Amino acid sequence: MRQVAVVGYARSPVVRRAQSTTSGVEMLVPILRRLLDEAGLAKEDVGFWCSGSSDYLAGRAFSFVTAVDALGAYPPIMESHVEMDGAWAAHEAWVKILTGDVGIALVYAFGKSSAGDLRRVLALQLDPYTVAPLWPDAVSVAALQARLGIDSGAWSEKEMAAVAARSRASAKDNPCAQLSGDVTADELLDLPYVAEPLRAHDCAPVGDGAAAILLADAEHARRLTARPAWITGFAHRTDPQGLGVRDLTSAPSARGAAA
């Protein structure tokens, strides 16, 4: 099997509300240009382009088509899109290189979550017959899961706050992070609940941003960078979406992915 490696990466800052359209073009143009420049490549050197984004989140069909404007209209390119995120797009590009069709692929992902009510949109992934019609919001559903974990002794509110404090401290070295800084778990625990037992620090912030990676086969990878990050494989895992189908205090798919 052919070897494939990540040879470049670029991303935009993640902000609460980007001053841009939902097409993603304004966020994508700078990072795509930076990624190619750092690799010493021209657009014509990329054999395959693949994007990952959510038309469902944008609220219109084929919304990703407008993002192709960021790639340039000429010369014609080989381009594809997957409905989800950059991980799915990276998998498709990886397979494309494995087939031998191309030697270099560029993968990009983008999203403008601030354009809608993300808490309600995400909840629509739940069972369409028994749960979604009740219009729960994603944070309240997560609060149910958190409460089950606390009551079972799997974790505590203080442990949750400690994770948030540690993450924000680590984010100080990331200029693209939306939230960062020094804060103690006790300080976070003094904040009000958003949906008991969750506080704001327990919930992922709504963010707008984009990211891109450059993939290459072994021949190109060794030429483009001194330290290629070789991809040794992909695994696809998921858990049932039904709230009563599995133990909500456990995530077998996450545990399997980390193994």
mmCIF file of C-alpha atoms in Angstrom:
data_model
loop_
_atom_site.group_PDB
_atom_site.id
_atom_site.type_symbol
_atom_site.label_atom_id
_atom_site.label_comp_id
_atom_site.label_asym_id
_atom_site.label_seq_id
_atom_site.Cartn_x
_atom_site.Cartn_y
_atom_site.Cartn_z
ATOM 1 C CA MET A 1 0.000 0.000 0.000
ATOM 2 C CA ARG A 2 1.240 3.499 -0.809
ATOM 3 C CA GLN A 3 2.401 5.715 2.012
ATOM 4 C CA VAL A 4 0.553 8.977 2.616
ATOM 5 C CA ALA A 5 1.609 11.794 4.928
ATOM 6 C CA VAL A 6 0.427 15.147 6.191
ATOM 7 C CA VAL A 7 2.959 17.686 4.949
ATOM 8 C CA GLY A 8 1.290 20.998 5.784
ATOM 9 C CA TYR A 9 -1.366 22.606 7.944
ATOM 10 C CA ALA A 10 -3.007 26.011 8.272
ATOM 11 C CA ARG A 11 -5.998 27.342 10.156
ATOM 12 C CA SER A 12 -7.866 30.524 10.856
ATOM 13 C CA PRO A 13 -8.553 31.870 14.341
ATOM 14 C CA VAL A 14 -11.744 30.479 15.870
ATOM 15 C CA VAL A 15 -13.947 33.447 16.706
ATOM 16 C CA ARG A 16 -17.376 33.796 18.265
ATOM 17 C CA ARG A 17 -18.842 35.583 15.269
ATOM 18 C CA ALA A 18 -16.866 36.004 12.050
ATOM 19 C CA GLN A 19 -17.576 39.087 9.967
ATOM 20 C CA SER A 20 -18.017 37.024 6.827
ATOM 21 C CA THR A 21 -20.660 35.271 4.784
ATOM 22 C CA THR A 22 -21.721 31.675 5.362
ATOM 23 C CA SER A 23 -19.945 30.621 2.150
ATOM 24 C CA GLY A 24 -16.614 30.393 3.969
ATOM 25 C CA VAL A 25 -14.701 32.056 1.130
ATOM 26 C CA GLU A 26 -13.390 34.920 3.258
ATOM 27 C CA MET A 27 -12.027 32.508 5.864
ATOM 28 C CA LEU A 28 -10.589 30.068 3.338
ATOM 29 C CA VAL A 29 -8.649 32.301 0.940
ATOM 30 C CA PRO A 30 -5.949 33.367 3.463
ATOM 31 C CA ILE A 31 -5.304 29.900 4.889
ATOM 32 C CA LEU A 32 -5.221 28.167 1.495
ATOM 33 C CA ARG A 33 -2.749 30.753 0.225
ATOM 34 C CA ARG A 34 -0.600 30.381 3.344
ATOM 35 C CA LEU A 35 -0.651 26.582 3.152
ATOM 36 C CA LEU A 36 0.493 26.506 -0.473
ATOM 37 C CA ASP A 37 3.122 29.212 0.030
ATOM 38 C CA GLU A 38 4.652 27.421 3.022
ATOM 39 C CA ALA A 39 4.876 24.206 0.994
ATOM 40 C CA GLY A 40 6.330 26.016 -2.018
ATOM 41 C CA LEU A 41 3.485 24.831 -4.230
ATOM 42 C CA ALA A 42 1.273 26.436 -6.843
ATOM 43 C CA LYS A 43 -2.395 25.631 -7.172
ATOM 44 C CA GLU A 44 -1.617 23.615 -10.293
ATOM 45 C CA ASP A 45 0.545 21.231 -8.212
ATOM 46 C CA VAL A 46 -2.473 19.998 -6.230
ATOM 47 C CA GLY A 47 -4.060 17.000 -7.909
ATOM 48 C CA PHE A 48 -7.168 16.754 -5.747
ATOM 49 C CA TRP A 49 -9.136 19.120 -3.506
ATOM 50 C CA CYS A 50 -11.638 17.874 -0.952
ATOM 51 C CA SER A 51 -13.747 19.871 1.489
ATOM 52 C CA GLY A 52 -15.816 19.024 4.531
ATOM 53 C CA SER A 53 -18.654 21.197 5.787
ATOM 54 C CA SER A 54 -22.284 20.910 6.828
ATOM 55 C CA ASP A 55 -25.009 22.089 4.471
ATOM 56 C CA TYR A 56 -27.400 21.233 7.272
ATOM 57 C CA LEU A 57 -25.681 23.711 9.563
ATOM 58 C CA ALA A 58 -25.654 26.390 6.870
ATOM 59 C CA GLY A 59 -29.357 25.833 6.282
ATOM 60 C CA ARG A 60 -29.276 25.436 2.517
ATOM 61 C CA ALA A 61 -28.551 22.653 0.055
ATOM 62 C CA PHE A 62 -25.199 22.591 -1.747
ATOM 63 C CA SER A 63 -23.939 25.545 0.279
ATOM 64 C CA PHE A 64 -20.394 24.221 -0.125
ATOM 65 C CA VAL A 65 -20.415 25.062 -3.835
ATOM 66 C CA THR A 66 -19.855 28.752 -3.158
ATOM 67 C CA ALA A 67 -16.738 27.917 -1.123
ATOM 68 C CA VAL A 68 -15.099 26.599 -4.294
ATOM 69 C CA ASP A 69 -14.662 30.251 -5.277
ATOM 70 C CA ALA A 70 -11.790 30.296 -2.784
ATOM 71 C CA LEU A 71 -9.915 27.792 -4.964
ATOM 72 C CA GLY A 72 -10.061 29.905 -8.104
ATOM 73 C CA ALA A 73 -12.084 29.366 -11.252
ATOM 74 C CA TYR A 74 -9.185 28.544 -13.559
ATOM 75 C CA PRO A 75 -7.570 26.234 -14.422
ATOM 76 C CA PRO A 76 -10.156 23.460 -13.861
ATOM 77 C CA ILE A 77 -9.504 21.271 -10.830
ATOM 78 C CA MET A 78 -10.514 17.855 -9.489
ATOM 79 C CA GLU A 79 -12.699 18.673 -6.486
ATOM 80 C CA SER A 80 -15.010 16.831 -4.087
ATOM 81 C CA HIS A 81 -17.011 17.487 -0.935
ATOM 82 C CA VAL A 82 -18.271 15.436 1.993
ATOM 83 C CA GLU A 83 -21.176 16.378 4.232
ATOM 84 C CA MET A 84 -19.688 16.398 7.713
ATOM 85 C CA ASP A 85 -16.260 17.672 8.683
ATOM 86 C CA GLY A 86 -12.616 17.773 7.748
ATOM 87 C CA ALA A 87 -11.956 14.259 9.063
ATOM 88 C CA TRP A 88 -14.259 12.712 6.451
ATOM 89 C CA ALA A 89 -12.719 14.887 3.746
ATOM 90 C CA ALA A 90 -9.225 13.820 4.817
ATOM 91 C CA HIS A 91 -10.254 10.186 4.507
ATOM 92 C CA GLU A 92 -11.496 10.689 0.949
ATOM 93 C CA ALA A 93 -8.301 12.497 -0.036
ATOM 94 C CA TRP A 94 -6.219 9.753 1.608
ATOM 95 C CA VAL A 95 -8.045 7.114 -0.445
ATOM 96 C CA LYS A 96 -7.576 9.196 -3.596
ATOM 97 C CA ILE A 97 -3.817 9.188 -3.112
ATOM 98 C CA LEU A 98 -3.812 5.467 -2.271
ATOM 99 C CA THR A 99 -5.415 4.723 -5.642
ATOM 100 C CA GLY A 100 -2.484 6.357 -7.395
ATOM 101 C CA ASP A 101 -4.653 8.900 -9.174
ATOM 102 C CA VAL A 102 -2.865 11.859 -7.578
ATOM 103 C CA GLY A 103 0.265 12.566 -5.575
ATOM 104 C CA ILE A 104 -0.815 15.684 -3.678
ATOM 105 C CA ALA A 105 -4.218 16.515 -2.184
ATOM 106 C CA LEU A 106 -5.451 19.535 -0.268
ATOM 107 C CA VAL A 107 -8.189 19.104 2.333
ATOM 108 C CA TYR A 108 -10.094 22.011 3.839
ATOM 109 C CA ALA A 109 -12.978 22.366 6.266
ATOM 110 C CA PHE A 110 -14.980 25.360 7.385
ATOM 111 C CA GLY A 111 -18.048 26.343 9.346
ATOM 112 C CA LYS A 112 -19.945 29.409 10.512
ATOM 113 C CA SER A 113 -21.859 28.131 13.510
ATOM 114 C CA SER A 114 -22.831 31.618 14.643
ATOM 115 C CA ALA A 115 -25.206 31.997 11.697
ATOM 116 C CA GLY A 116 -27.921 29.956 13.416
ATOM 117 C CA ASP A 117 -29.069 28.607 16.759
ATOM 118 C CA LEU A 118 -26.490 25.853 17.156
ATOM 119 C CA ARG A 119 -28.027 24.456 20.335
ATOM 120 C CA ARG A 120 -31.253 23.656 18.475
ATOM 121 C CA VAL A 121 -29.618 22.596 15.223
ATOM 122 C CA LEU A 122 -27.428 19.956 16.873
ATOM 123 C CA ALA A 123 -30.382 18.521 18.780
ATOM 124 C CA LEU A 124 -32.042 17.663 15.468
ATOM 125 C CA GLN A 125 -29.544 14.792 15.152
ATOM 126 C CA LEU A 126 -31.561 12.950 17.800
ATOM 127 C CA ASP A 127 -34.289 10.417 17.125
ATOM 128 C CA PRO A 128 -36.632 12.122 14.629
ATOM 129 C CA TYR A 129 -39.779 10.431 15.945
ATOM 130 C CA THR A 130 -39.609 10.499 19.731
ATOM 131 C CA VAL A 131 -37.028 13.125 20.740
ATOM 132 C CA ALA A 132 -36.501 15.779 18.053
ATOM 133 C CA PRO A 133 -40.200 16.823 18.039
ATOM 134 C CA LEU A 134 -39.776 17.808 21.704
ATOM 135 C CA TRP A 135 -37.175 20.385 20.624
ATOM 136 C CA PRO A 136 -34.561 19.723 23.295
ATOM 137 C CA ASP A 137 -31.408 21.793 22.928
ATOM 138 C CA ALA A 138 -27.960 20.229 22.714
ATOM 139 C CA VAL A 139 -26.709 21.746 25.978
ATOM 140 C CA SER A 140 -29.696 20.461 27.950
ATOM 141 C CA VAL A 141 -29.219 16.982 26.496
ATOM 142 C CA ALA A 142 -25.538 17.144 27.468
ATOM 143 C CA ALA A 143 -26.625 18.195 30.960
ATOM 144 C CA LEU A 144 -28.681 15.003 31.260
ATOM 145 C CA GLN A 145 -25.583 13.020 30.356
ATOM 146 C CA ALA A 146 -23.417 14.967 32.799
ATOM 147 C CA ARG A 147 -25.930 14.420 35.597
ATOM 148 C CA LEU A 148 -25.936 10.666 34.971
ATOM 149 C CA GLY A 149 -22.144 10.613 35.192
ATOM 150 C CA ILE A 150 -22.070 12.626 38.413
ATOM 151 C CA ASP A 151 -24.773 10.551 40.087
ATOM 152 C CA SER A 152 -23.013 7.321 39.101
ATOM 153 C CA GLY A 153 -19.717 8.540 40.557
ATOM 154 C CA ALA A 154 -17.932 8.469 37.196
ATOM 155 C CA TRP A 155 -16.908 12.131 37.560
ATOM 156 C CA SER A 156 -17.684 15.247 39.583
ATOM 157 C CA GLU A 157 -18.401 18.900 38.862
ATOM 158 C CA LYS A 158 -14.990 19.811 40.260
ATOM 159 C CA GLU A 159 -13.266 17.341 37.949
ATOM 160 C CA MET A 160 -15.171 18.829 35.014
ATOM 161 C CA ALA A 161 -14.023 22.315 36.036
ATOM 162 C CA ALA A 162 -10.436 21.097 36.367
ATOM 163 C CA VAL A 163 -10.519 19.838 32.775
ATOM 164 C CA ALA A 164 -11.749 23.235 31.562
ATOM 165 C CA ALA A 165 -9.102 25.091 33.573
ATOM 166 C CA ARG A 166 -6.343 22.852 32.228
ATOM 167 C CA SER A 167 -7.583 23.250 28.654
ATOM 168 C CA ARG A 168 -7.681 27.038 28.872
ATOM 169 C CA ALA A 169 -4.168 27.113 30.290
ATOM 170 C CA SER A 170 -2.913 24.919 27.452
ATOM 171 C CA ALA A 171 -4.664 27.169 24.920
ATOM 172 C CA LYS A 172 -2.471 30.129 25.882
ATOM 173 C CA ASP A 173 0.105 28.862 23.396
ATOM 174 C CA ASN A 174 -2.477 28.657 20.609
ATOM 175 C CA PRO A 175 -3.098 32.042 18.961
ATOM 176 C CA CYS A 176 -6.122 30.627 17.145
ATOM 177 C CA ALA A 177 -7.938 29.520 20.312
ATOM 178 C CA GLN A 178 -11.189 31.238 21.178
ATOM 179 C CA LEU A 179 -10.831 30.758 24.943
ATOM 180 C CA SER A 180 -7.569 30.752 26.896
ATOM 181 C CA GLY A 181 -6.046 32.005 30.120
ATOM 182 C CA ASP A 182 -5.281 31.094 33.707
ATOM 183 C CA VAL A 183 -8.260 30.214 35.859
ATOM 184 C CA THR A 184 -8.737 27.805 38.750
ATOM 185 C CA ALA A 185 -11.364 25.105 39.033
ATOM 186 C CA ASP A 186 -12.781 26.804 42.138
ATOM 187 C CA GLU A 187 -13.214 30.075 40.242
ATOM 188 C CA LEU A 188 -15.107 28.264 37.509
ATOM 189 C CA LEU A 189 -17.330 26.532 40.044
ATOM 190 C CA ASP A 190 -18.446 29.934 41.360
ATOM 191 C CA LEU A 191 -20.054 30.713 37.992
ATOM 192 C CA PRO A 192 -23.806 30.158 37.452
ATOM 193 C CA TYR A 193 -25.264 27.112 35.749
ATOM 194 C CA VAL A 194 -26.243 27.190 32.092
ATOM 195 C CA ALA A 195 -28.139 23.913 32.366
ATOM 196 C CA GLU A 196 -27.496 22.166 35.669
ATOM 197 C CA PRO A 197 -24.947 20.656 36.241
ATOM 198 C CA LEU A 198 -23.261 22.379 33.281
ATOM 199 C CA ARG A 199 -21.699 25.822 33.462
ATOM 200 C CA ALA A 200 -20.413 27.840 30.517
ATOM 201 C CA HIS A 201 -16.914 26.355 30.815
ATOM 202 C CA ASP A 202 -18.365 22.844 30.423
ATOM 203 C CA CYS A 203 -19.924 23.687 27.043
ATOM 204 C CA ALA A 204 -18.057 24.053 23.779
ATOM 205 C CA PRO A 205 -18.214 27.681 22.636
ATOM 206 C CA VAL A 206 -19.911 28.518 19.361
ATOM 207 C CA GLY A 207 -17.152 29.285 16.885
ATOM 208 C CA ASP A 208 -16.534 30.233 13.269
ATOM 209 C CA GLY A 209 -13.365 29.099 11.540
ATOM 210 C CA ALA A 210 -11.588 27.096 8.878
ATOM 211 C CA ALA A 211 -8.632 24.733 8.604
ATOM 212 C CA ALA A 212 -6.708 22.985 5.848
ATOM 213 C CA ILE A 213 -4.115 20.228 5.535
ATOM 214 C CA LEU A 214 -1.911 19.084 2.693
ATOM 215 C CA LEU A 215 -1.532 15.352 2.006
ATOM 216 C CA ALA A 216 1.116 13.789 -0.215
ATOM 217 C CA ASP A 217 2.424 10.401 -1.278
ATOM 218 C CA ALA A 218 5.882 9.287 -0.157
ATOM 219 C CA GLU A 219 7.717 10.731 -3.149
ATOM 220 C CA HIS A 220 6.236 14.194 -2.771
ATOM 221 C CA ALA A 221 6.176 14.134 1.039
ATOM 222 C CA ARG A 222 9.921 13.657 1.392
ATOM 223 C CA ARG A 223 10.508 16.484 -1.046
ATOM 224 C CA LEU A 224 8.085 18.894 0.599
ATOM 225 C CA THR A 225 9.083 18.529 4.259
ATOM 226 C CA ALA A 226 11.826 17.065 6.413
ATOM 227 C CA ARG A 227 9.323 15.567 8.870
ATOM 228 C CA PRO A 228 6.250 14.095 7.168
ATOM 229 C CA ALA A 229 3.479 12.947 9.515
ATOM 230 C CA TRP A 230 2.734 9.505 8.082
ATOM 231 C CA ILE A 231 -0.863 8.288 8.175
ATOM 232 C CA THR A 232 -0.893 4.653 9.279
ATOM 233 C CA GLY A 233 -4.639 4.107 8.992
ATOM 234 C CA PHE A 234 -8.175 5.324 9.569
ATOM 235 C CA ALA A 235 -10.928 3.910 11.777
ATOM 236 C CA HIS A 236 -14.609 4.800 11.671
ATOM 237 C CA ARG A 237 -16.551 4.519 14.920
ATOM 238 C CA THR A 238 -19.863 5.850 16.173
ATOM 239 C CA ASP A 239 -22.275 5.389 19.059
ATOM 240 C CA PRO A 240 -26.082 5.048 18.817
ATOM 241 C CA GLN A 241 -27.887 8.387 18.815
ATOM 242 C CA GLY A 242 -30.834 7.201 20.880
ATOM 243 C CA LEU A 243 -30.736 8.544 24.447
ATOM 244 C CA GLY A 244 -31.984 5.267 25.916
ATOM 245 C CA VAL A 245 -30.066 2.896 23.665
ATOM 246 C CA ARG A 246 -26.725 2.937 25.489
ATOM 247 C CA ASP A 247 -25.081 3.894 28.752
ATOM 248 C CA LEU A 248 -24.690 7.670 28.481
ATOM 249 C CA THR A 249 -21.851 7.674 31.001
ATOM 250 C CA SER A 250 -19.641 5.814 28.541
ATOM 251 C CA ALA A 251 -18.466 6.507 24.980
ATOM 252 C CA PRO A 252 -17.254 3.210 23.476
ATOM 253 C CA SER A 253 -16.404 4.851 20.157
ATOM 254 C CA ALA A 254 -14.113 7.404 21.828
ATOM 255 C CA ARG A 255 -12.471 4.688 23.927
ATOM 256 C CA GLY A 256 -11.930 2.561 20.837
ATOM 257 C CA ALA A 257 -10.460 5.457 18.881
ATOM 258 C CA ALA A 258 -7.981 6.160 21.660
ATOM 259 C CA ALA A 259 -6.876 2.532 21.920
#
